[in-house]
């Protein structure tokens, strides 16, 4: 049976509703096309280290949307991500849908995760002003809050449903079927879906290079962050 992803249609609708979010990278004519590899739900003590080994061997800078509870549990592993030059964003403290929070609860949840990342990396909390909502679930009300607090929402344009564990080759194939210049590819290195992430990435990176793609950091695609409350904050 042919796999048909519902996400392209869903993304088309959501991009219209949440146009302020970053769904893909800008494409510059004449340049070698770039994609961003992003990983959600980490860090994980079993799945993240072998993924880092693959990224280091391939010389690829990736992007990690981290859960605060995982940062708190594994600060040294989180610090390793930063020290190896990977870009870090927020995925909430727990993997709880943002619309389930009140504004006060959500803001505290995000500040808590920012503070943890700042402590681990030696940066300021305002360095970490980009986030991806768990499961990509948003509402206009939540987007209004996040914009008012100065956060930038990053979504994705390539999703293979790796969290369903369909198999390494299947995830790679689905990703290649959807990829495009400027794609933001989402994978998972957490408890759900993370068991195959290193092997998937080891196959996906050379396959993308064979198709002419380079890899980039979301830090190059996002404007300098603003502090909570809308105050300007320079990117270090």
PDB file of C-alpha atoms in Angstrom:
ATOM      1  CA  UNK A   1       0.000   0.000   0.000  1.00  0.00           C
ATOM      2  CA  UNK A   2       1.410   3.392  -0.983  1.00  0.00           C
ATOM      3  CA  UNK A   3       2.116   5.720   1.929  1.00  0.00           C
ATOM      4  CA  UNK A   4       0.527   9.127   1.489  1.00  0.00           C
ATOM      5  CA  UNK A   5       1.454  11.663   4.125  1.00  0.00           C
ATOM      6  CA  UNK A   6      -1.345  13.949   5.327  1.00  0.00           C
ATOM      7  CA  UNK A   7       1.200  16.524   6.443  1.00  0.00           C
ATOM      8  CA  UNK A   8       1.762  18.435   3.167  1.00  0.00           C
ATOM      9  CA  UNK A   9      -1.937  19.342   3.051  1.00  0.00           C
ATOM     10  CA  UNK A  10      -2.021  20.012   6.784  1.00  0.00           C
ATOM     11  CA  UNK A  11       1.056  22.226   6.537  1.00  0.00           C
ATOM     12  CA  UNK A  12      -0.481  24.196   3.683  1.00  0.00           C
ATOM     13  CA  UNK A  13      -3.441  25.044   5.901  1.00  0.00           C
ATOM     14  CA  UNK A  14      -1.384  25.726   9.016  1.00  0.00           C
ATOM     15  CA  UNK A  15       1.069  27.946   7.136  1.00  0.00           C
ATOM     16  CA  UNK A  16      -1.825  30.175   6.160  1.00  0.00           C
ATOM     17  CA  UNK A  17      -3.047  30.380   9.762  1.00  0.00           C
ATOM     18  CA  UNK A  18       0.385  30.730  11.378  1.00  0.00           C
ATOM     19  CA  UNK A  19       2.308  32.616   8.739  1.00  0.00           C
ATOM     20  CA  UNK A  20       4.541  34.181  11.422  1.00  0.00           C
ATOM     21  CA  UNK A  21       6.181  30.808  12.087  1.00  0.00           C
ATOM     22  CA  UNK A  22       9.268  29.677  10.194  1.00  0.00           C
ATOM     23  CA  UNK A  23       8.220  26.772   7.969  1.00  0.00           C
ATOM     24  CA  UNK A  24      11.174  26.669   5.585  1.00  0.00           C
ATOM     25  CA  UNK A  25      14.431  28.475   4.885  1.00  0.00           C
ATOM     26  CA  UNK A  26      14.888  31.264   2.380  1.00  0.00           C
ATOM     27  CA  UNK A  27      16.257  30.037  -0.939  1.00  0.00           C
ATOM     28  CA  UNK A  28      18.908  32.147  -2.660  1.00  0.00           C
ATOM     29  CA  UNK A  29      19.115  31.621  -6.412  1.00  0.00           C
ATOM     30  CA  UNK A  30      22.449  30.264  -7.555  1.00  0.00           C
ATOM     31  CA  UNK A  31      23.519  28.935  -4.161  1.00  0.00           C
ATOM     32  CA  UNK A  32      23.789  25.237  -3.385  1.00  0.00           C
ATOM     33  CA  UNK A  33      20.411  24.330  -1.825  1.00  0.00           C
ATOM     34  CA  UNK A  34      20.375  23.971   1.932  1.00  0.00           C
ATOM     35  CA  UNK A  35      18.270  22.078   4.430  1.00  0.00           C
ATOM     36  CA  UNK A  36      18.102  22.138   8.222  1.00  0.00           C
ATOM     37  CA  UNK A  37      18.170  18.859  10.130  1.00  0.00           C
ATOM     38  CA  UNK A  38      16.150  19.249  13.331  1.00  0.00           C
ATOM     39  CA  UNK A  39      15.694  16.826  16.208  1.00  0.00           C
ATOM     40  CA  UNK A  40      12.923  16.989  18.824  1.00  0.00           C
ATOM     41  CA  UNK A  41      12.349  15.597  22.325  1.00  0.00           C
ATOM     42  CA  UNK A  42      15.966  15.217  23.494  1.00  0.00           C
ATOM     43  CA  UNK A  43      18.314  14.949  25.028  1.00  0.00           C
ATOM     44  CA  UNK A  44      18.255  11.188  25.573  1.00  0.00           C
ATOM     45  CA  UNK A  45      21.126   9.283  27.239  1.00  0.00           C
ATOM     46  CA  UNK A  46      20.831   6.295  24.895  1.00  0.00           C
ATOM     47  CA  UNK A  47      19.828   7.847  21.575  1.00  0.00           C
ATOM     48  CA  UNK A  48      21.503  11.270  21.471  1.00  0.00           C
ATOM     49  CA  UNK A  49      25.179  10.201  21.888  1.00  0.00           C
ATOM     50  CA  UNK A  50      25.275   7.927  18.807  1.00  0.00           C
ATOM     51  CA  UNK A  51      23.459  10.639  16.848  1.00  0.00           C
ATOM     52  CA  UNK A  52      26.178  13.109  17.836  1.00  0.00           C
ATOM     53  CA  UNK A  53      28.798  10.650  16.634  1.00  0.00           C
ATOM     54  CA  UNK A  54      27.133  10.478  13.219  1.00  0.00           C
ATOM     55  CA  UNK A  55      26.856  14.256  12.948  1.00  0.00           C
ATOM     56  CA  UNK A  56      30.507  14.696  13.933  1.00  0.00           C
ATOM     57  CA  UNK A  57      31.671  12.064  11.452  1.00  0.00           C
ATOM     58  CA  UNK A  58      29.699  13.747   8.666  1.00  0.00           C
ATOM     59  CA  UNK A  59      30.700  17.273   9.694  1.00  0.00           C
ATOM     60  CA  UNK A  60      27.070  18.403   9.932  1.00  0.00           C
ATOM     61  CA  UNK A  61      25.707  21.073  12.250  1.00  0.00           C
ATOM     62  CA  UNK A  62      22.186  20.162  13.376  1.00  0.00           C
ATOM     63  CA  UNK A  63      19.396  21.793  15.357  1.00  0.00           C
ATOM     64  CA  UNK A  64      17.877  20.419  18.560  1.00  0.00           C
ATOM     65  CA  UNK A  65      14.557  21.390  20.142  1.00  0.00           C
ATOM     66  CA  UNK A  66      15.013  20.267  23.729  1.00  0.00           C
ATOM     67  CA  UNK A  67      12.666  19.378  26.566  1.00  0.00           C
ATOM     68  CA  UNK A  68      13.548  21.159  29.793  1.00  0.00           C
ATOM     69  CA  UNK A  69      13.084  18.027  31.872  1.00  0.00           C
ATOM     70  CA  UNK A  70      15.682  16.251  29.727  1.00  0.00           C
ATOM     71  CA  UNK A  71      18.109  19.157  30.013  1.00  0.00           C
ATOM     72  CA  UNK A  72      17.688  19.043  33.801  1.00  0.00           C
ATOM     73  CA  UNK A  73      18.272  15.290  33.871  1.00  0.00           C
ATOM     74  CA  UNK A  74      21.260  15.269  31.494  1.00  0.00           C
ATOM     75  CA  UNK A  75      23.067  18.618  31.673  1.00  0.00           C
ATOM     76  CA  UNK A  76      26.442  17.244  30.570  1.00  0.00           C
ATOM     77  CA  UNK A  77      24.948  15.725  27.430  1.00  0.00           C
ATOM     78  CA  UNK A  78      23.160  18.995  26.701  1.00  0.00           C
ATOM     79  CA  UNK A  79      26.431  20.877  27.144  1.00  0.00           C
ATOM     80  CA  UNK A  80      28.017  18.504  24.647  1.00  0.00           C
ATOM     81  CA  UNK A  81      25.492  19.565  21.998  1.00  0.00           C
ATOM     82  CA  UNK A  82      26.421  23.194  22.529  1.00  0.00           C
ATOM     83  CA  UNK A  83      30.160  22.539  22.621  1.00  0.00           C
ATOM     84  CA  UNK A  84      29.957  20.704  19.307  1.00  0.00           C
ATOM     85  CA  UNK A  85      28.353  23.739  17.675  1.00  0.00           C
ATOM     86  CA  UNK A  86      24.773  22.566  17.338  1.00  0.00           C
ATOM     87  CA  UNK A  87      21.897  25.051  17.532  1.00  0.00           C
ATOM     88  CA  UNK A  88      19.517  24.716  20.499  1.00  0.00           C
ATOM     89  CA  UNK A  89      15.862  25.684  20.764  1.00  0.00           C
ATOM     90  CA  UNK A  90      12.990  25.051  23.175  1.00  0.00           C
ATOM     91  CA  UNK A  91      10.391  22.280  23.024  1.00  0.00           C
ATOM     92  CA  UNK A  92       8.748  23.132  26.342  1.00  0.00           C
ATOM     93  CA  UNK A  93       9.699  21.706  29.719  1.00  0.00           C
ATOM     94  CA  UNK A  94       7.530  18.619  29.385  1.00  0.00           C
ATOM     95  CA  UNK A  95       6.064  17.282  26.175  1.00  0.00           C
ATOM     96  CA  UNK A  96       2.724  18.913  26.902  1.00  0.00           C
ATOM     97  CA  UNK A  97       0.580  20.644  24.299  1.00  0.00           C
ATOM     98  CA  UNK A  98       0.920  24.426  24.603  1.00  0.00           C
ATOM     99  CA  UNK A  99      -2.838  25.117  24.256  1.00  0.00           C
ATOM    100  CA  UNK A 100      -3.405  23.199  27.507  1.00  0.00           C
ATOM    101  CA  UNK A 101      -1.565  25.898  29.477  1.00  0.00           C
ATOM    102  CA  UNK A 102      -2.740  29.249  30.714  1.00  0.00           C
ATOM    103  CA  UNK A 103      -0.578  32.146  29.589  1.00  0.00           C
ATOM    104  CA  UNK A 104       1.125  32.318  32.986  1.00  0.00           C
ATOM    105  CA  UNK A 105       1.776  28.579  33.092  1.00  0.00           C
ATOM    106  CA  UNK A 106       3.233  28.481  29.604  1.00  0.00           C
ATOM    107  CA  UNK A 107       5.455  31.491  30.168  1.00  0.00           C
ATOM    108  CA  UNK A 108       6.859  29.958  33.351  1.00  0.00           C
ATOM    109  CA  UNK A 109       7.393  26.643  31.555  1.00  0.00           C
ATOM    110  CA  UNK A 110       9.407  28.342  28.823  1.00  0.00           C
ATOM    111  CA  UNK A 111      11.395  30.527  31.214  1.00  0.00           C
ATOM    112  CA  UNK A 112      12.289  27.435  33.246  1.00  0.00           C
ATOM    113  CA  UNK A 113      13.647  25.712  30.139  1.00  0.00           C
ATOM    114  CA  UNK A 114      15.494  28.841  29.016  1.00  0.00           C
ATOM    115  CA  UNK A 115      17.113  29.158  32.430  1.00  0.00           C
ATOM    116  CA  UNK A 116      18.293  25.557  32.367  1.00  0.00           C
ATOM    117  CA  UNK A 117      19.820  25.986  28.915  1.00  0.00           C
ATOM    118  CA  UNK A 118      21.529  29.179  30.035  1.00  0.00           C
ATOM    119  CA  UNK A 119      23.031  27.434  33.061  1.00  0.00           C
ATOM    120  CA  UNK A 120      24.283  24.518  30.983  1.00  0.00           C
ATOM    121  CA  UNK A 121      25.745  26.562  28.127  1.00  0.00           C
ATOM    122  CA  UNK A 122      26.939  29.667  29.948  1.00  0.00           C
ATOM    123  CA  UNK A 123      24.772  31.871  27.739  1.00  0.00           C
ATOM    124  CA  UNK A 124      21.974  34.259  28.702  1.00  0.00           C
ATOM    125  CA  UNK A 125      18.388  32.954  28.751  1.00  0.00           C
ATOM    126  CA  UNK A 126      17.541  35.397  25.947  1.00  0.00           C
ATOM    127  CA  UNK A 127      19.861  33.463  23.653  1.00  0.00           C
ATOM    128  CA  UNK A 128      17.163  30.774  23.496  1.00  0.00           C
ATOM    129  CA  UNK A 129      14.114  32.545  22.060  1.00  0.00           C
ATOM    130  CA  UNK A 130      13.164  30.066  19.332  1.00  0.00           C
ATOM    131  CA  UNK A 131      10.865  27.144  19.991  1.00  0.00           C
ATOM    132  CA  UNK A 132       8.861  24.363  18.445  1.00  0.00           C
ATOM    133  CA  UNK A 133       5.546  23.457  20.111  1.00  0.00           C
ATOM    134  CA  UNK A 134       5.156  19.778  21.053  1.00  0.00           C
ATOM    135  CA  UNK A 135       3.500  17.885  18.188  1.00  0.00           C
ATOM    136  CA  UNK A 136       3.393  21.196  16.305  1.00  0.00           C
ATOM    137  CA  UNK A 137       0.076  21.989  17.995  1.00  0.00           C
ATOM    138  CA  UNK A 138      -0.747  25.689  18.072  1.00  0.00           C
ATOM    139  CA  UNK A 139      -3.725  27.992  18.412  1.00  0.00           C
ATOM    140  CA  UNK A 140      -4.009  31.659  17.429  1.00  0.00           C
ATOM    141  CA  UNK A 141      -4.184  32.540  21.130  1.00  0.00           C
ATOM    142  CA  UNK A 142      -0.931  30.725  21.900  1.00  0.00           C
ATOM    143  CA  UNK A 143       0.778  32.338  18.907  1.00  0.00           C
ATOM    144  CA  UNK A 144      -0.309  35.753  20.198  1.00  0.00           C
ATOM    145  CA  UNK A 145       1.270  35.017  23.581  1.00  0.00           C
ATOM    146  CA  UNK A 146       4.521  33.789  22.078  1.00  0.00           C
ATOM    147  CA  UNK A 147       4.851  36.806  19.809  1.00  0.00           C
ATOM    148  CA  UNK A 148       4.185  39.169  22.723  1.00  0.00           C
ATOM    149  CA  UNK A 149       6.949  37.477  24.726  1.00  0.00           C
ATOM    150  CA  UNK A 150       9.407  37.705  21.840  1.00  0.00           C
ATOM    151  CA  UNK A 151       9.588  34.020  20.905  1.00  0.00           C
ATOM    152  CA  UNK A 152      10.009  32.794  17.333  1.00  0.00           C
ATOM    153  CA  UNK A 153       8.107  29.633  16.381  1.00  0.00           C
ATOM    154  CA  UNK A 154       9.895  27.146  14.121  1.00  0.00           C
ATOM    155  CA  UNK A 155       7.868  24.415  12.439  1.00  0.00           C
ATOM    156  CA  UNK A 156       8.948  22.012   9.675  1.00  0.00           C
ATOM    157  CA  UNK A 157       8.308  21.119   6.045  1.00  0.00           C
ATOM    158  CA  UNK A 158       9.530  17.502   5.905  1.00  0.00           C
ATOM    159  CA  UNK A 159       8.041  14.962   8.291  1.00  0.00           C
ATOM    160  CA  UNK A 160       8.501  11.200   7.951  1.00  0.00           C
ATOM    161  CA  UNK A 161       6.508  10.106  11.014  1.00  0.00           C
ATOM    162  CA  UNK A 162       9.655   8.519  12.436  1.00  0.00           C
ATOM    163  CA  UNK A 163       7.981   8.447  15.854  1.00  0.00           C
ATOM    164  CA  UNK A 164       5.841   5.579  14.565  1.00  0.00           C
ATOM    165  CA  UNK A 165       9.038   3.536  13.995  1.00  0.00           C
ATOM    166  CA  UNK A 166       8.203   2.499  10.403  1.00  0.00           C
ATOM    167  CA  UNK A 167      11.791   1.382   9.792  1.00  0.00           C
ATOM    168  CA  UNK A 168      15.054   3.103   8.925  1.00  0.00           C
ATOM    169  CA  UNK A 169      14.791   2.796   5.150  1.00  0.00           C
ATOM    170  CA  UNK A 170      11.168   3.942   5.197  1.00  0.00           C
ATOM    171  CA  UNK A 171      11.996   7.106   7.137  1.00  0.00           C
ATOM    172  CA  UNK A 172      14.864   7.920   4.781  1.00  0.00           C
ATOM    173  CA  UNK A 173      12.710   7.313   1.715  1.00  0.00           C
ATOM    174  CA  UNK A 174       9.843   9.439   3.020  1.00  0.00           C
ATOM    175  CA  UNK A 175      12.228  12.264   3.849  1.00  0.00           C
ATOM    176  CA  UNK A 176      13.782  12.198   0.378  1.00  0.00           C
ATOM    177  CA  UNK A 177      10.352  12.175  -1.253  1.00  0.00           C
ATOM    178  CA  UNK A 178       9.408  15.386   0.556  1.00  0.00           C
ATOM    179  CA  UNK A 179      12.710  17.276   0.601  1.00  0.00           C
ATOM    180  CA  UNK A 180      13.057  20.593  -1.229  1.00  0.00           C
ATOM    181  CA  UNK A 181      15.471  23.541  -1.184  1.00  0.00           C
ATOM    182  CA  UNK A 182      15.087  25.281   2.160  1.00  0.00           C
ATOM    183  CA  UNK A 183      13.470  22.268   3.831  1.00  0.00           C
ATOM    184  CA  UNK A 184      13.294  21.988   7.593  1.00  0.00           C
ATOM    185  CA  UNK A 185      13.431  18.261   8.315  1.00  0.00           C
ATOM    186  CA  UNK A 186      12.077  16.983  11.624  1.00  0.00           C
ATOM    187  CA  UNK A 187      13.308  13.802  13.314  1.00  0.00           C
ATOM    188  CA  UNK A 188      13.270  12.678  16.953  1.00  0.00           C
ATOM    189  CA  UNK A 189      16.010  11.648  19.380  1.00  0.00           C
ATOM    190  CA  UNK A 190      13.729  11.186  22.389  1.00  0.00           C
ATOM    191  CA  UNK A 191      12.031   8.215  23.962  1.00  0.00           C
ATOM    192  CA  UNK A 192       9.525   7.847  21.118  1.00  0.00           C
ATOM    193  CA  UNK A 193      11.204   7.419  17.742  1.00  0.00           C
ATOM    194  CA  UNK A 194      14.758   7.938  18.930  1.00  0.00           C
ATOM    195  CA  UNK A 195      15.903   4.333  18.794  1.00  0.00           C
ATOM    196  CA  UNK A 196      16.624   4.544  15.054  1.00  0.00           C
ATOM    197  CA  UNK A 197      17.647   8.193  14.780  1.00  0.00           C
ATOM    198  CA  UNK A 198      21.410   7.645  14.498  1.00  0.00           C
ATOM    199  CA  UNK A 199      21.027   5.001  11.791  1.00  0.00           C
ATOM    200  CA  UNK A 200      18.459   7.119   9.942  1.00  0.00           C
ATOM    201  CA  UNK A 201      20.711  10.163  10.028  1.00  0.00           C
ATOM    202  CA  UNK A 202      23.726   8.137   8.893  1.00  0.00           C
ATOM    203  CA  UNK A 203      21.804   7.166   5.747  1.00  0.00           C
ATOM    204  CA  UNK A 204      19.958  10.420   5.206  1.00  0.00           C
ATOM    205  CA  UNK A 205      22.937  12.800   5.219  1.00  0.00           C
ATOM    206  CA  UNK A 206      24.846  11.173   2.325  1.00  0.00           C
ATOM    207  CA  UNK A 207      21.601  10.662   0.407  1.00  0.00           C
ATOM    208  CA  UNK A 208      20.818  14.366   0.676  1.00  0.00           C
ATOM    209  CA  UNK A 209      24.361  15.290  -0.335  1.00  0.00           C
ATOM    210  CA  UNK A 210      24.049  13.052  -3.378  1.00  0.00           C
ATOM    211  CA  UNK A 211      21.037  15.171  -4.350  1.00  0.00           C
ATOM    212  CA  UNK A 212      23.042  18.365  -4.039  1.00  0.00           C
ATOM    213  CA  UNK A 213      22.013  19.562  -0.581  1.00  0.00           C
ATOM    214  CA  UNK A 214      24.111  21.202   2.124  1.00  0.00           C
ATOM    215  CA  UNK A 215      23.171  21.552   5.798  1.00  0.00           C
ATOM    216  CA  UNK A 216      22.704  24.726   7.808  1.00  0.00           C
ATOM    217  CA  UNK A 217      21.939  26.038  11.270  1.00  0.00           C
ATOM    218  CA  UNK A 218      18.625  27.660  12.083  1.00  0.00           C
ATOM    219  CA  UNK A 219      20.644  30.335  13.831  1.00  0.00           C
ATOM    220  CA  UNK A 220      21.554  31.678  10.393  1.00  0.00           C
ATOM    221  CA  UNK A 221      17.901  31.788   9.318  1.00  0.00           C
ATOM    222  CA  UNK A 222      16.376  33.482  12.355  1.00  0.00           C
ATOM    223  CA  UNK A 223      16.622  37.177  13.275  1.00  0.00           C
ATOM    224  CA  UNK A 224      18.288  38.173  16.554  1.00  0.00           C
ATOM    225  CA  UNK A 225      15.956  37.240  19.423  1.00  0.00           C
ATOM    226  CA  UNK A 226      13.984  39.632  21.604  1.00  0.00           C
ATOM    227  CA  UNK A 227      13.810  39.196  25.342  1.00  0.00           C
ATOM    228  CA  UNK A 228      10.616  38.236  27.126  1.00  0.00           C
ATOM    229  CA  UNK A 229       8.229  41.142  27.130  1.00  0.00           C
ATOM    230  CA  UNK A 230       9.425  42.395  23.756  1.00  0.00           C
ATOM    231  CA  UNK A 231      12.701  44.042  24.822  1.00  0.00           C
ATOM    232  CA  UNK A 232      15.463  43.938  22.226  1.00  0.00           C
ATOM    233  CA  UNK A 233      18.239  41.464  22.919  1.00  0.00           C
ATOM    234  CA  UNK A 234      21.346  41.079  20.806  1.00  0.00           C
ATOM    235  CA  UNK A 235      22.321  37.666  19.534  1.00  0.00           C
ATOM    236  CA  UNK A 236      25.673  36.647  20.900  1.00  0.00           C
TER     237      UNK A 236
END
